[in-house]
XYZ file of C-alpha atoms in Angstrom:
484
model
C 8.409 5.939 -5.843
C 8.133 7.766 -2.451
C 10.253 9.757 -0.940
C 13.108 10.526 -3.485
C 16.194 9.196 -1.785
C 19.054 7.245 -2.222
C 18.692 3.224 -2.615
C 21.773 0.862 -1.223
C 22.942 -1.632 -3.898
C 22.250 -4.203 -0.919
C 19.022 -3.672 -1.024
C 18.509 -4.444 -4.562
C 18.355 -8.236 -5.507
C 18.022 -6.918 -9.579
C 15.367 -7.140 -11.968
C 14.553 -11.116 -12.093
C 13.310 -11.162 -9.024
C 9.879 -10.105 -9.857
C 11.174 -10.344 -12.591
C 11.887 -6.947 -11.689
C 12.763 -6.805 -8.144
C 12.772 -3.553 -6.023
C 15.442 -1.877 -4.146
C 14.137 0.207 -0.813
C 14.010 3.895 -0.412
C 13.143 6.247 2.521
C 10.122 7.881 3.480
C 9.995 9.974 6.082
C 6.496 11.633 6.974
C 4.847 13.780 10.076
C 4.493 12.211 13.182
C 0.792 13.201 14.889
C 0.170 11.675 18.274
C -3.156 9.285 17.787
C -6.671 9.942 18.828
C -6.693 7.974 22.090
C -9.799 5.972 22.999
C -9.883 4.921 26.048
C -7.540 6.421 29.334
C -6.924 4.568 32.415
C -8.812 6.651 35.634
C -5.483 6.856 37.229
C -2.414 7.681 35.194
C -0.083 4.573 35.480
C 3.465 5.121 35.880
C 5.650 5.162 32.275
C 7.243 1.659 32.421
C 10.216 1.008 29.854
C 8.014 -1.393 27.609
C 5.623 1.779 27.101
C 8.422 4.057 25.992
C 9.337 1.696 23.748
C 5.764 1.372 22.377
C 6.087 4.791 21.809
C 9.068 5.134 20.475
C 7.557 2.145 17.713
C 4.919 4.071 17.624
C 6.773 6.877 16.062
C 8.571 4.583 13.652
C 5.740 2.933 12.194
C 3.863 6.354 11.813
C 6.347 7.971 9.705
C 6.996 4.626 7.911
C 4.280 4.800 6.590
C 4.050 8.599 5.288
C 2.943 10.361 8.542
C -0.874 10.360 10.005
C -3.843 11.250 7.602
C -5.327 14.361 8.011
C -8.790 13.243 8.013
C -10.788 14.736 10.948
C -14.083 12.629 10.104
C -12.778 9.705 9.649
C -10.109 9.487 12.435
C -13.306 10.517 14.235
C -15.344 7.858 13.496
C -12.319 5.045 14.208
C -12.421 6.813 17.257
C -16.366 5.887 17.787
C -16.270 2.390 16.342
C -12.679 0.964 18.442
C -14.690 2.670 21.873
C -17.672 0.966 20.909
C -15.856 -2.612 19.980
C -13.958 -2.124 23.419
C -16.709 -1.783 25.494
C -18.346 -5.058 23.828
C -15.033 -7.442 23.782
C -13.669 -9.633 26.467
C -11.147 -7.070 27.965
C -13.572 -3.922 28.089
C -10.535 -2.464 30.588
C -7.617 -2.601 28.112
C -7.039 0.622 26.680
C -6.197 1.524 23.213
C -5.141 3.776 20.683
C -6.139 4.249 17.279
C -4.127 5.961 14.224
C -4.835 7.060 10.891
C -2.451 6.321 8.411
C -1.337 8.118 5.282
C -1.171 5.459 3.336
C -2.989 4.378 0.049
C -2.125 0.505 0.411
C -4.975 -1.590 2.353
C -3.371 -2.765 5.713
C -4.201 -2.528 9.694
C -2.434 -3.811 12.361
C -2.186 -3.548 16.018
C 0.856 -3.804 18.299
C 0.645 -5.392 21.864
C 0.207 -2.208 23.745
C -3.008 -1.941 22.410
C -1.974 0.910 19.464
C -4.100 -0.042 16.472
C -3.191 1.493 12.955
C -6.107 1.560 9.811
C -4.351 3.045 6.560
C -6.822 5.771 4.047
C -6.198 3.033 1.423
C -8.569 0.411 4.283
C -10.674 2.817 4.785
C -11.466 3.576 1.384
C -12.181 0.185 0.412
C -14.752 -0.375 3.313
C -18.516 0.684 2.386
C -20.063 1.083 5.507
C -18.874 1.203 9.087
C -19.175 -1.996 10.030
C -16.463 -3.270 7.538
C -14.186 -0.820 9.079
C -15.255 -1.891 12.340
C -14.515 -5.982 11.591
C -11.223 -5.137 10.783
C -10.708 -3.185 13.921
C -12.421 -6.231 15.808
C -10.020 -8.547 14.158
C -6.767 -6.803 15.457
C -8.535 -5.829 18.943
C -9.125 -9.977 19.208
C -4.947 -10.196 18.386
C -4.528 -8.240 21.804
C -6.963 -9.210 23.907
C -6.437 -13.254 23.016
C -2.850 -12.382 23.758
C -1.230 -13.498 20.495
C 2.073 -11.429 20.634
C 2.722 -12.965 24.079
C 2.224 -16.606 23.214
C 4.397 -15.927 20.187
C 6.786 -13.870 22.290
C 5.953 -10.359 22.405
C 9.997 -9.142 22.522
C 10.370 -10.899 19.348
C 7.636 -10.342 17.590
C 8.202 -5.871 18.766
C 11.680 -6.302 17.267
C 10.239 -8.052 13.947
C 7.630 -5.674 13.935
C 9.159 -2.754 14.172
C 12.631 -3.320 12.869
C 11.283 -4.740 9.863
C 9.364 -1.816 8.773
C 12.202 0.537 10.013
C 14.838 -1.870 7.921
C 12.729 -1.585 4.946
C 10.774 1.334 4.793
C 13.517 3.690 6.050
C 16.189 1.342 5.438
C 18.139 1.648 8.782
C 21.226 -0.466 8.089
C 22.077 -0.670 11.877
C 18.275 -2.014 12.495
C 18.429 -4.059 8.964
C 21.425 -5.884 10.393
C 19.761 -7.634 13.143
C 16.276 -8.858 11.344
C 17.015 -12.673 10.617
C 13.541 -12.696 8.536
C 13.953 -11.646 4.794
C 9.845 -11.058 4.473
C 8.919 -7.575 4.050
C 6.656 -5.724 6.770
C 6.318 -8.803 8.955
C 4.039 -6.637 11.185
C 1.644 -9.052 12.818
C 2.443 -12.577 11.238
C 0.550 -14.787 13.515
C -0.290 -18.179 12.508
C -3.289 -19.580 10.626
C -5.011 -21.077 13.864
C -4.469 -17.356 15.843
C -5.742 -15.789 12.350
C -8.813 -17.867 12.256
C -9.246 -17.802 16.625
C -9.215 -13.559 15.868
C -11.894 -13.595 13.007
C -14.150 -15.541 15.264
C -13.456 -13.545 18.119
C -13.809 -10.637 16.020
C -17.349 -11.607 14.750
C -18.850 -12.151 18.130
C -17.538 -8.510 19.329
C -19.122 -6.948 16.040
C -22.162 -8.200 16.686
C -21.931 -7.403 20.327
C -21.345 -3.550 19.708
C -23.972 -3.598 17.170
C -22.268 -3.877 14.315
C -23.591 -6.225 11.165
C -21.562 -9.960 11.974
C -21.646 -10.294 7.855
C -19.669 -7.590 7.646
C -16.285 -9.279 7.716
C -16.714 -11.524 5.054
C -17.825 -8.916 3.294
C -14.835 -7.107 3.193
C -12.384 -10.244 2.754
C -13.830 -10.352 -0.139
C -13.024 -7.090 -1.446
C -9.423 -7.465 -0.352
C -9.256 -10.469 -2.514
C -10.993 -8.700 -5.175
C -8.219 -5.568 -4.332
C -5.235 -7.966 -4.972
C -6.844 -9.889 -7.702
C -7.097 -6.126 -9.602
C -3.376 -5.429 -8.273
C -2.179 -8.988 -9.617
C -3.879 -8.337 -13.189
C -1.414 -5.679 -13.614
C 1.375 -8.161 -13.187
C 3.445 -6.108 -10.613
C 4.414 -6.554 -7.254
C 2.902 -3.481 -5.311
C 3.421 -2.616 -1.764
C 2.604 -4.988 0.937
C -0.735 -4.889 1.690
C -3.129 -6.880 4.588
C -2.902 -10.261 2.627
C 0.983 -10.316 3.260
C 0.219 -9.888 7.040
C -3.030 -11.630 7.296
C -3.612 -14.814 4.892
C -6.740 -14.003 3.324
C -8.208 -16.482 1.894
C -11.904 -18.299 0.603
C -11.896 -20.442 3.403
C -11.639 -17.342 5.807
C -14.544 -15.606 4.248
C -16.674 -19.080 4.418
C -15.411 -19.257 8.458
C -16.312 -15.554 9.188
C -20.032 -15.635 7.124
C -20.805 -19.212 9.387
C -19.691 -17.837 12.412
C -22.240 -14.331 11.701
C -24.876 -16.901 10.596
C -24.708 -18.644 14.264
C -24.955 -15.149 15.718
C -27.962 -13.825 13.497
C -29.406 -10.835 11.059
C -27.168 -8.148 10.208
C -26.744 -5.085 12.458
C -26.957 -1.379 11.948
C -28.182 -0.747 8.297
C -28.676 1.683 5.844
C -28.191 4.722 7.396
C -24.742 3.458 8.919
C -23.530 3.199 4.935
C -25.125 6.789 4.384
C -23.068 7.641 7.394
C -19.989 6.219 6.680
C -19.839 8.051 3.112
C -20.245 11.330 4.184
C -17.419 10.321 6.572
C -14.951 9.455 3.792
C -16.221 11.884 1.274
C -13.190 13.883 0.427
C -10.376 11.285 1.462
C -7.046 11.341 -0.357
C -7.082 8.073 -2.447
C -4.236 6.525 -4.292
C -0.598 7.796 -4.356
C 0.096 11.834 -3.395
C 1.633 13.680 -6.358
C 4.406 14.009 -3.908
C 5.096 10.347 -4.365
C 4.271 9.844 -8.441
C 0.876 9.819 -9.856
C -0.217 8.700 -13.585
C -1.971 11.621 -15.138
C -2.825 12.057 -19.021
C -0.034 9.122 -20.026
C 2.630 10.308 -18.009
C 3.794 9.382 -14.569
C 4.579 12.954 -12.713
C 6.751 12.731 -9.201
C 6.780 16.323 -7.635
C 8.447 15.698 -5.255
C 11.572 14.780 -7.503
C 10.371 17.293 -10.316
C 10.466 14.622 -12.795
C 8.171 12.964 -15.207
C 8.149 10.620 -17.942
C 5.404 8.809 -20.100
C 4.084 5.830 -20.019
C 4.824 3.281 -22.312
C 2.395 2.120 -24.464
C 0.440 -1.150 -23.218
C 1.565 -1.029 -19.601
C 0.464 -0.303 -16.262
C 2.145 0.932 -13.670
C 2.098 0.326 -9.647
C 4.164 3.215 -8.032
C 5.895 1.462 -4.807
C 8.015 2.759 -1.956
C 11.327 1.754 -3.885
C 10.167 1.890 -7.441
C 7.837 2.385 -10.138
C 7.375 -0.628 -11.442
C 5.659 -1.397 -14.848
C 4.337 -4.468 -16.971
C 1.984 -5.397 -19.918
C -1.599 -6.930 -19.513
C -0.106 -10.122 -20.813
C 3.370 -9.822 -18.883
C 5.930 -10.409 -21.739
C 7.004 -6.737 -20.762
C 8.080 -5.079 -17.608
C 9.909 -2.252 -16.656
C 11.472 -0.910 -13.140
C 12.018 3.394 -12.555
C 14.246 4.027 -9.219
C 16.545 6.526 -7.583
C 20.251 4.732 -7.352
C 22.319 6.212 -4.905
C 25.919 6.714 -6.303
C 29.503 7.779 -5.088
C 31.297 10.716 -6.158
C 32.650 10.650 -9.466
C 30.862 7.379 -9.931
C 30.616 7.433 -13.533
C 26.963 5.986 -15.423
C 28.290 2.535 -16.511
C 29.854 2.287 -13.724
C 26.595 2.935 -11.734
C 24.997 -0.011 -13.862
C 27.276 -2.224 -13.054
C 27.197 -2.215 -9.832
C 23.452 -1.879 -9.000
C 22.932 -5.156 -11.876
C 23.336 -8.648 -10.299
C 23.352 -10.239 -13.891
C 26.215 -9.939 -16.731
C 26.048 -7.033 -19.159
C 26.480 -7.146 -22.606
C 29.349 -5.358 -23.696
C 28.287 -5.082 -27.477
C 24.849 -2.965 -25.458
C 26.921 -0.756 -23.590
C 27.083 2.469 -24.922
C 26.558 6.367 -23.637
C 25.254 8.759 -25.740
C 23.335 11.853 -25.139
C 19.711 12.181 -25.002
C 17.927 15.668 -25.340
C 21.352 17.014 -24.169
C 21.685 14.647 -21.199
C 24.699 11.723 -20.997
C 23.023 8.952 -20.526
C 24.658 5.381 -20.202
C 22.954 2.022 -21.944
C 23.654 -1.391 -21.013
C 21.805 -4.864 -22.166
C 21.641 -7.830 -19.858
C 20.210 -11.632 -21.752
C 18.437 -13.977 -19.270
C 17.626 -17.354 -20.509
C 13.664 -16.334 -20.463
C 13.726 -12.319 -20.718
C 16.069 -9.646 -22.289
C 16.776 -6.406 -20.377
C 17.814 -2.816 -21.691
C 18.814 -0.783 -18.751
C 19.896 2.787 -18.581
C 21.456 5.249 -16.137
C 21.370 9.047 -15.940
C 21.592 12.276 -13.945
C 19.116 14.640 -13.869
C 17.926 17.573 -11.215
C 20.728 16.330 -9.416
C 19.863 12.669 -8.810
C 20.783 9.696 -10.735
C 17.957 7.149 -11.924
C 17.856 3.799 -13.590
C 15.465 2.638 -15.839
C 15.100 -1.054 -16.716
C 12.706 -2.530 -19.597
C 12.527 -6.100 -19.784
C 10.813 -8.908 -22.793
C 10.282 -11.823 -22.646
C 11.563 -14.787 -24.898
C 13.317 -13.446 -27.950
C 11.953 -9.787 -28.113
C 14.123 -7.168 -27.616
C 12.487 -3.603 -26.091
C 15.504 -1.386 -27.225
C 12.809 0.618 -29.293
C 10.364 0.914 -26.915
C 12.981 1.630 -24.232
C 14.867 4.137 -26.037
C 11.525 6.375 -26.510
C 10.707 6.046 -22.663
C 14.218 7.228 -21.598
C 13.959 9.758 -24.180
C 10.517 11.291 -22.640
C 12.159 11.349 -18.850
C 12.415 15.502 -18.132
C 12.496 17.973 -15.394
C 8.785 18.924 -14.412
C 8.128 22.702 -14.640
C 7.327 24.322 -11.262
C 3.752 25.310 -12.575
C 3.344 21.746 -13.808
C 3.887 20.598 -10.250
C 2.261 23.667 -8.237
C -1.131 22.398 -10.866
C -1.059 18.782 -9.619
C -3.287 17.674 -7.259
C -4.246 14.983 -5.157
C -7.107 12.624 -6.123
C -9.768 12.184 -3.956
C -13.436 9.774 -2.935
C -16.336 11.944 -4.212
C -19.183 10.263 -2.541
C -22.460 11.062 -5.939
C -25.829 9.574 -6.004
C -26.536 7.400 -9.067
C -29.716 8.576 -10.731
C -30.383 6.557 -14.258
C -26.460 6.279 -14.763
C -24.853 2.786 -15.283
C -21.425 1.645 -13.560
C -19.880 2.842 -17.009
C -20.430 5.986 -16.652
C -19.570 6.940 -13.312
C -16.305 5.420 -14.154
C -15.535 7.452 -16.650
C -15.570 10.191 -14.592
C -12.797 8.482 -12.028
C -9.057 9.506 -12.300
C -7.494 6.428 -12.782
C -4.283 5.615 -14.733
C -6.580 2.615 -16.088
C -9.051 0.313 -16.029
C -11.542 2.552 -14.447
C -14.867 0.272 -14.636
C -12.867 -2.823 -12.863
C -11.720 0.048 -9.971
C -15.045 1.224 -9.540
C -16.685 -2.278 -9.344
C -14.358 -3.036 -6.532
C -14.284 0.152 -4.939
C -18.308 -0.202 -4.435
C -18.353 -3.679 -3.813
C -19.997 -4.488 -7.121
C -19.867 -7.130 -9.612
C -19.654 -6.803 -13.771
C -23.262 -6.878 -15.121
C -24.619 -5.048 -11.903
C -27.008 -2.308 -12.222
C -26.792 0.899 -9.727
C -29.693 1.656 -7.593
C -31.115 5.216 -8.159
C -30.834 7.607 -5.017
C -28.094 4.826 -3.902
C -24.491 6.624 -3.277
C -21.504 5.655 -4.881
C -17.665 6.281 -4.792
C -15.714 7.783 -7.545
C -11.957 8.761 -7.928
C -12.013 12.772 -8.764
C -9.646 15.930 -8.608
């Protein structure tokens, strides 16, 4: 749950959504003017449609938590878009090429040639050239002119007022988006989608870069969502909502490097590319909520709570959302934003789309906290939702079973473990990071048991390295881990 601010009640379409559906917060982030790659001889003069690039620019930057401070890697995006430039159909056309600080997998690229790779893409990749077919892919989106044939105006306005609308949650901005799809950055259609890979291909291969690449890593974004769907929650929007990946897109993109030929730059690009990324923030920032040792920890709220047993969690912009491995249970964790004197129940009410219970209402103290209870039955599922203060925000906290369970037991012990985080809890929390180690006669079980992951560490790791169960590592061969 990032950024620790209030959440509008028309935001929130309540729990059954997802079931549990999401309300938006803020996030705000800093704002670092991008590594530019290529600059015009002659300095053009600053037309309106620029200063509303930048001005976009800035939006989408801090929308998505500010730019990563990652001199090596912003580095090498640097290298690899001048590179693809120089090799695609509009070698003039300049661009610009941003970092994000963002652990969800996503790039995108506006009309004015501004193209945007989150730490969460980069971290997937396992070599340059996977970075580098993604960066082809959007660079084909600009120079095949796809925001103009689908009206560049309108797609600027969904672009960027969608992200604002949702990620900042600008009511003024919010008000004029006729789409209800979240981050509908680059939606072009399945033809322009599968015109870009193609076109994308051909330039990889024409700046040197291996052609097999892309498939390559379409296949660990599936593999990426697959891992995310297992958990049974909803996550943040990632590249499949904004580009339809798919198994008939990895088939297209492997013919179209077969027609080309053998792969490009090898080995040593890989080596490369790890000592790049060595280092890089992965996964949420302890400023947004991390799992560590059973309990979910936000410092930037100075709050914590454990986890249930059984579930996983997926921390979101809005929420923390939670569910079992077989989905009869789910829970939701969010910030409500309340008026003064608002009182709890009244808070529940009005931020719950469904009927309430009256024979669950009830508010009682809890560790010397008030704390308000309320039960909502759904044909299918039965919720137990709570409201409190604390640190001087409220929360709500929503479990949810399925059928004829009820998860008042479970629930009560998980609102009773919410507390105040002590400052040298929170000044002790750190950021995890890639660690780029050599595999000598370990197995893929063992180097992910050194990861710090709330769970499943082995399926992360396999995915994270582009392996598959049963492999074997290859001594002297460098591998990712998740680390302090």
């Amino acid at each position: 749950m990032r950024g620790g601010v209030g959440i509008r009640r028309a935001a929130c379409l309540g729990l059954a959504a997802l079931v549990l559906g999401a309300c938006v917060a803020d996030q705000t982030g800093s704002v670092v003017a991008p590594a530019v790659v290529r600059v015009p001889a002659e300095a053009p003069r600053v037309t309106g449609r620029e200063r509303a690039s930048d001005a976009d620019h800035v939006k989408l930057v801090a929308s998505f938590g500010g730019e990563a401070k990652a001199p090596a890697v912003t580095r090498l995006l640097t290298e690899v878009t001048d590179r693809l430039v120089k090799a695609s159909e509009r070698p003039d056309q300049s661009y610009a090429v941003t970092l994000l600080d963002s652990p969800v997998v996503n790039a995108f690229a506006l009309p004015s040639g501004r193209l945007y790779v989150t730490r969460g893409l980069v971290a997937l990749a396992n070599d340059t050239s996977e970075v580098a077919a993604v960066l082809a892919h959007e660079i084909a989106h600009v120079t095949l002119n796809h925001a103009t044939a689908r009206s560049e105006l309108e797609l600027r306005s969904a672009l960027v007022s969608k992200v604002v609308a949702d990620v900042l949650n600008d009511p003024d901005t919010g008000a004029q988006l006729k789409s209800q799809s979240r981050f509908a950055l680059a939606r072009f259609s399945r033809e322009q989608e599968l015109e870009a890979d193609a076109a994308g291909v051909k330039t990889l291969a024409g700046a040197g870069y291996d052609p097999f690449a892309a498939a390559r890593f379409l296949t660990a974004l599936n593999r990426t969502v697959q891992l995310k769907q297992g958990a049974g929650t909803a996550g943040e929007p990632d590249m499949l909502a904004t580009h339809p990946g798919t198994s008939e897109r990895v088939a297209l993109a492997t013919r179209a490097a077969r027609r080309i030929g053998a792969p490009g730059i090898g080995a040593d690009d890989r080596s490369r590319f790890l000592a790049a990324i060595d280092g890089l923030p992965y996964g949420d920032s302890p400023r947004d909520g991390v799992v560590r040792g059973g309990r979910f920890v936000h410092s930037g709220l100075g709050i914590a709570f454990a986890v249930p047993e059984g579930f996983s969690l997926e921390n979101t912009r809005s929420a923390v959302l939670g569910t079992t491995a077989d989905g009869s249970r789910r829970l939701l964790f969010d910030q409500i934003e309340t008026k003064e004197g608002q009182g709890l129940d009244a808070v529940l009410k009005a931020t719950w789309n469904d009927s309430l219970d009256p024979a669950g209402s009830e508010t009682r103290d809890v560790n010397g906290t008030p704390v308000a209870f309320a039960l909502s039955r759904g044909k299918d599922w039965t919720f137990r939702l709570a409201a409190l203060h604390l640190g001087g925000a409220t929360y709500r906290m929503i479990m949810a079973a399925k059928g004829s369970a009820d998860p008042d037991a479970a629930f009560r012990r998980w609102v009773a473990s919410l507390a105040e985080v002590p400052p040298d809890e929170v000044a002790a929390l750190h950021p995890t990071r890639l660690q780029i180690v050599q595999a000598g006669g370990t197995t893929p079980e063992e180097l992910a048991r050194r990861m710090v992951v709330p769970d499943r560490a082995l399926e992360r790791f396999l995915v994270l390295n582009g392996l598959e169960r049963g492999g074997v590592l290859v001594p002297g061969r460098s591998y990712k881990i998740v680390t302090e």
